[in-house]
Tab-separated table of C-alpha atoms in Angstrom:
chain	number	residue	atom	x	y	z
I	281	MET	CA	-0.200	-0.119	0.078
I	282	ARG	CA	3.060	2.105	-0.508
I	283	ASP	CA	1.932	3.974	-3.465
I	284	SER	CA	-1.494	4.913	-1.964
I	285	ARG	CA	-2.820	8.122	-3.034
I	286	ILE	CA	-3.007	9.201	0.269
I	287	ASN	CA	0.612	8.792	1.378
I	288	TYR	CA	1.672	10.647	-1.887
I	289	ARG	CA	-0.630	13.677	-1.062
I	290	TYR	CA	0.580	13.889	2.251
I	291	ALA	CA	4.327	13.260	1.261
I	292	LYS	CA	3.682	16.157	-1.735
I	293	ALA	CA	2.202	18.530	0.768
I	294	LEU	CA	4.988	18.238	2.939
I	295	PHE	CA	7.536	18.487	0.272
I	296	ASP	CA	6.140	21.758	-1.254
I	297	LEU	CA	6.004	23.190	2.090
I	298	ALA	CA	9.826	22.125	2.825
I	299	ILE	CA	10.477	23.772	-0.639
I	300	GLU	CA	8.835	26.974	0.611
I	301	GLN	CA	10.640	27.185	3.792
I	302	GLN	CA	13.775	26.070	2.303
I	303	ILE	CA	14.547	22.995	4.611
I	304	LEU	CA	14.138	20.181	1.790
I	305	ASP	CA	17.416	18.133	3.280
I	306	LYS	CA	16.414	18.605	6.986
I	307	VAL	CA	12.657	17.071	6.439
I	308	TYR	CA	14.344	14.590	4.296
I	309	TRP	CA	16.633	13.288	7.075
I	310	ASP	CA	13.340	13.476	9.410
I	311	MET	CA	11.423	11.022	7.401
I	312	HIS	CA	14.553	8.758	7.133
I	313	LEU	CA	14.668	8.983	11.059
I	314	ILE	CA	11.010	8.027	11.149
I	315	LYS	CA	11.089	5.469	8.413
I	316	ASP	CA	13.852	3.720	10.285
I	317	ILE	CA	12.396	3.725	13.803
I	318	CYS	CA	9.353	2.050	11.976
I	319	ASN	CA	11.243	-0.527	10.491
I	320	SER	CA	13.544	-1.193	13.673
I	321	ASN	CA	10.733	-0.769	16.278
I	322	LYS	CA	7.676	-3.045	15.709
I	323	ASP	CA	6.012	-1.731	19.138
I	324	PHE	CA	6.278	1.820	17.636
I	325	ASP	CA	4.716	0.664	14.521
I	326	SER	CA	2.251	-1.146	16.220
I	327	LEU	CA	1.392	1.985	18.419
I	328	LEU	CA	0.750	3.823	15.395
I	329	SER	CA	-1.781	1.656	13.869
I	330	SER	CA	-3.717	0.952	17.394
I	331	PRO	CA	-7.248	1.767	17.248
I	332	VAL	CA	-7.099	1.420	20.979
I	333	ILE	CA	-5.007	4.473	21.833
I	334	LYS	CA	-6.467	7.700	21.685
I	335	THR	CA	-5.047	10.240	19.318
I	336	ASP	CA	-3.752	12.657	21.833
I	337	LYS	CA	-1.837	10.266	23.819
I	338	LYS	CA	-0.387	9.213	20.399
I	339	GLN	CA	0.337	12.880	19.871
I	340	ALA	CA	1.822	13.161	23.538
I	341	ILE	CA	4.314	10.388	23.046
I	342	MET	CA	5.310	11.829	19.049
I	343	LYS	CA	6.384	14.956	20.920
I	344	GLU	CA	8.257	13.264	23.407
I	345	VAL	CA	9.842	10.809	21.295
I	346	PHE	CA	10.783	13.192	18.058
I	347	GLY	CA	10.311	16.523	20.075
I	348	ASN	CA	14.312	17.391	20.434
I	349	HIS	CA	15.371	15.152	17.025
I	350	ILE	CA	13.378	16.509	14.342
I	351	HIS	CA	12.369	20.155	12.932
I	352	GLN	CA	9.379	21.768	14.293
I	353	THR	CA	7.658	21.635	10.576
I	354	SER	CA	8.260	17.993	10.633
I	355	LEU	CA	6.992	17.485	14.167
I	356	SER	CA	3.745	19.662	13.433
I	357	PHE	CA	3.320	17.675	10.223
I	358	LEU	CA	3.270	14.542	12.373
I	359	LEU	CA	0.859	16.022	14.769
I	360	LEU	CA	-1.514	17.011	11.865
I	361	VAL	CA	-1.297	13.374	10.380
I	362	MET	CA	-2.266	12.038	13.756
I	363	LYS	CA	-5.252	14.324	13.971
I	364	LYS	CA	-6.588	13.673	10.700
I	365	ARG	CA	-6.256	9.616	11.871
I	366	ARG	CA	-3.731	8.804	9.273
I	367	GLU	CA	-1.040	7.783	11.744
I	368	ALA	CA	-0.910	4.241	10.321
I	369	ASN	CA	0.681	5.728	7.196
I	370	LEU	CA	3.192	7.646	8.388
I	371	LYS	CA	5.904	4.811	7.241
I	372	ASN	CA	4.651	4.972	3.652
I	373	ILE	CA	4.086	8.815	3.804
I	374	SER	CA	8.025	8.937	4.968
I	375	LEU	CA	8.811	6.486	2.098
I	376	SER	CA	6.807	8.822	-0.271
I	377	TYR	CA	8.833	11.828	0.608
I	378	ILE	CA	11.887	10.064	0.167
I	379	ASP	CA	10.948	8.948	-3.215
I	380	GLU	CA	10.075	12.788	-4.163
I	381	TYR	CA	13.008	13.986	-2.592
I	382	LYS	CA	15.325	12.043	-4.722
I	383	ALA	CA	13.472	12.452	-7.812
I	384	PHE	CA	13.733	16.154	-7.190
I	385	LYS	CA	17.516	15.745	-6.681
I	386	GLY	CA	17.975	13.386	-9.635
I	387	ILE	CA	19.044	10.749	-7.504
I	388	LYS	CA	18.682	6.774	-8.619
I	389	VAL	CA	18.731	3.949	-6.474
I	390	ALA	CA	20.942	0.848	-7.837
I	391	LEU	CA	20.988	-2.448	-6.401
I	392	LEU	CA	23.864	-4.243	-6.642
I	393	LYS	CA	23.669	-8.208	-6.022
I	394	THR	CA	27.294	-9.855	-5.581
I	395	ALA	CA	28.438	-13.251	-4.511
I	396	SER	CA	31.066	-11.808	-2.202
I	397	GLU	CA	31.717	-8.310	-1.032
I	398	ILE	CA	33.778	-5.973	-3.228
I	399	ASP	CA	36.045	-3.494	-2.261
I	400	SER	CA	35.466	0.542	-1.953
I	401	ASN	CA	37.418	1.045	-5.394
I	402	THR	CA	35.154	-1.284	-7.363
I	403	LYS	CA	32.010	0.401	-5.927
I	404	GLU	CA	33.270	3.931	-6.843
I	405	GLN	CA	33.990	2.680	-10.180
I	406	ILE	CA	30.593	1.118	-10.697
I	407	ILE	CA	29.080	4.240	-9.309
I	408	ASN	CA	31.109	6.543	-11.625
I	409	THR	CA	30.015	4.128	-14.778
I	410	LEU	CA	26.672	4.201	-13.994
I	411	GLN	CA	26.596	8.137	-13.401
I	412	VAL	CA	27.960	8.674	-16.756
I	413	GLN	CA	25.436	6.018	-18.383
I	414	SER	CA	22.265	7.452	-16.648
I	415	HIS	CA	23.275	11.194	-16.099
I	416	LYS	CA	21.983	10.935	-12.534
I	417	ILE	CA	23.273	10.704	-9.256
I	418	ILE	CA	23.439	7.070	-8.094
I	419	GLU	CA	22.786	5.762	-4.654
I	420	LEU	CA	24.162	2.316	-4.483
I	421	HIS	CA	22.816	-0.269	-2.415
I	422	GLU	CA	24.509	-3.696	-2.109
I	423	GLU	CA	23.408	-7.110	-1.373
I	424	ILE	CA	25.253	-10.458	-1.096
I	425	ASN	CA	23.726	-13.585	-2.686
I	426	HIS	CA	26.194	-16.557	-2.529
I	427	ASP	CA	23.724	-18.476	-4.946
I	428	LEU	CA	25.122	-16.201	-7.548
I	429	ILE	CA	28.252	-18.303	-7.645
I	430	GLY	CA	30.287	-15.143	-9.098
I	431	GLY	CA	29.596	-12.357	-11.260
I	432	PHE	CA	26.779	-9.618	-10.524
I	433	VAL	CA	23.397	-8.299	-10.772
I	434	ILE	CA	22.823	-4.673	-11.082
I	435	ARG	CA	19.331	-3.134	-11.059
I	436	ILE	CA	18.317	0.507	-11.605
I	437	ASP	CA	14.555	1.203	-11.727
I	438	ASP	CA	12.896	-1.668	-14.041
I	439	LYS	CA	16.285	-2.423	-15.980
I	440	GLN	CA	18.570	-5.074	-15.163
I	441	ALA	CA	22.247	-6.374	-16.048
I	442	ASP	CA	22.606	-9.861	-14.920
I	443	ASN	CA	26.034	-11.054	-15.756
I	444	SER	CA	25.963	-13.807	-12.573
I	445	VAL	CA	27.683	-17.356	-12.912
I	446	ALA	CA	24.509	-18.740	-11.968
I	447	THR	CA	22.587	-17.341	-15.081
I	448	LYS	CA	25.316	-18.252	-17.177
I	449	ILE	CA	24.960	-22.001	-16.050
I	450	GLN	CA	21.112	-21.934	-16.751
I	451	ARG	CA	21.661	-20.747	-20.144
I	452	LEU	CA	23.974	-23.363	-20.794
I	453	LYS	CA	21.725	-25.914	-19.336
I	454	LYS	CA	19.070	-24.639	-21.761
I	455	GLU	CA	21.423	-24.971	-24.540
I	456	PHE	CA	22.301	-28.657	-24.059
I	457	ASN	CA	18.820	-29.666	-23.412
I	458	VAL	CA	18.063	-28.487	-26.979
I	459	ASN	CA	18.697	-31.583	-29.290
I	460	ILE	CA	19.933	-30.262	-32.509
I	461	TYR	CA	20.179	-33.828	-33.817
I	462	GLU	CA	17.477	-35.435	-35.414
I	463	LYS	CA	16.230	-38.979	-34.598
I	464	GLY	CA	15.736	-41.629	-37.149
I	465	PHE	CA	19.036	-42.907	-38.343
């Protein structure tokens, strides 16, 4: 439900306000903090989703948790979302804001899957190559997948380059399964 219109509309409203107040980067990091807390603390996420806990109690908790750690505009936004009874959407609203920020700044997220960890020199070369090809700033996320055996798989948006040993082996298996000889002799 991350791509919900509600999430996008709230995120877009906050984004426009952040541009107007020239606090775009600060609100971006605030939304990262909210997303990270929702991901790492299941109790907090449950608190937001709970219909049993009253809105004023949730707002008091938010003020206590985030009061000194996020910008006043971000805190006011959180309280407004809670007043509108959309607190269960806060994680997805923060994700939508992050997506909107990255689109505005021209940042593309690339996912690099490798069989083993690569050194920082190789990472820099990959990032530089992708930036030249895409004309965007690249944010590289890494994932170790031992099933690849060797090589790499890189994904940006809906494009994927698969240069893994496992895929090459699968292709060879398919080629060997094709019988190029005719039966009947």
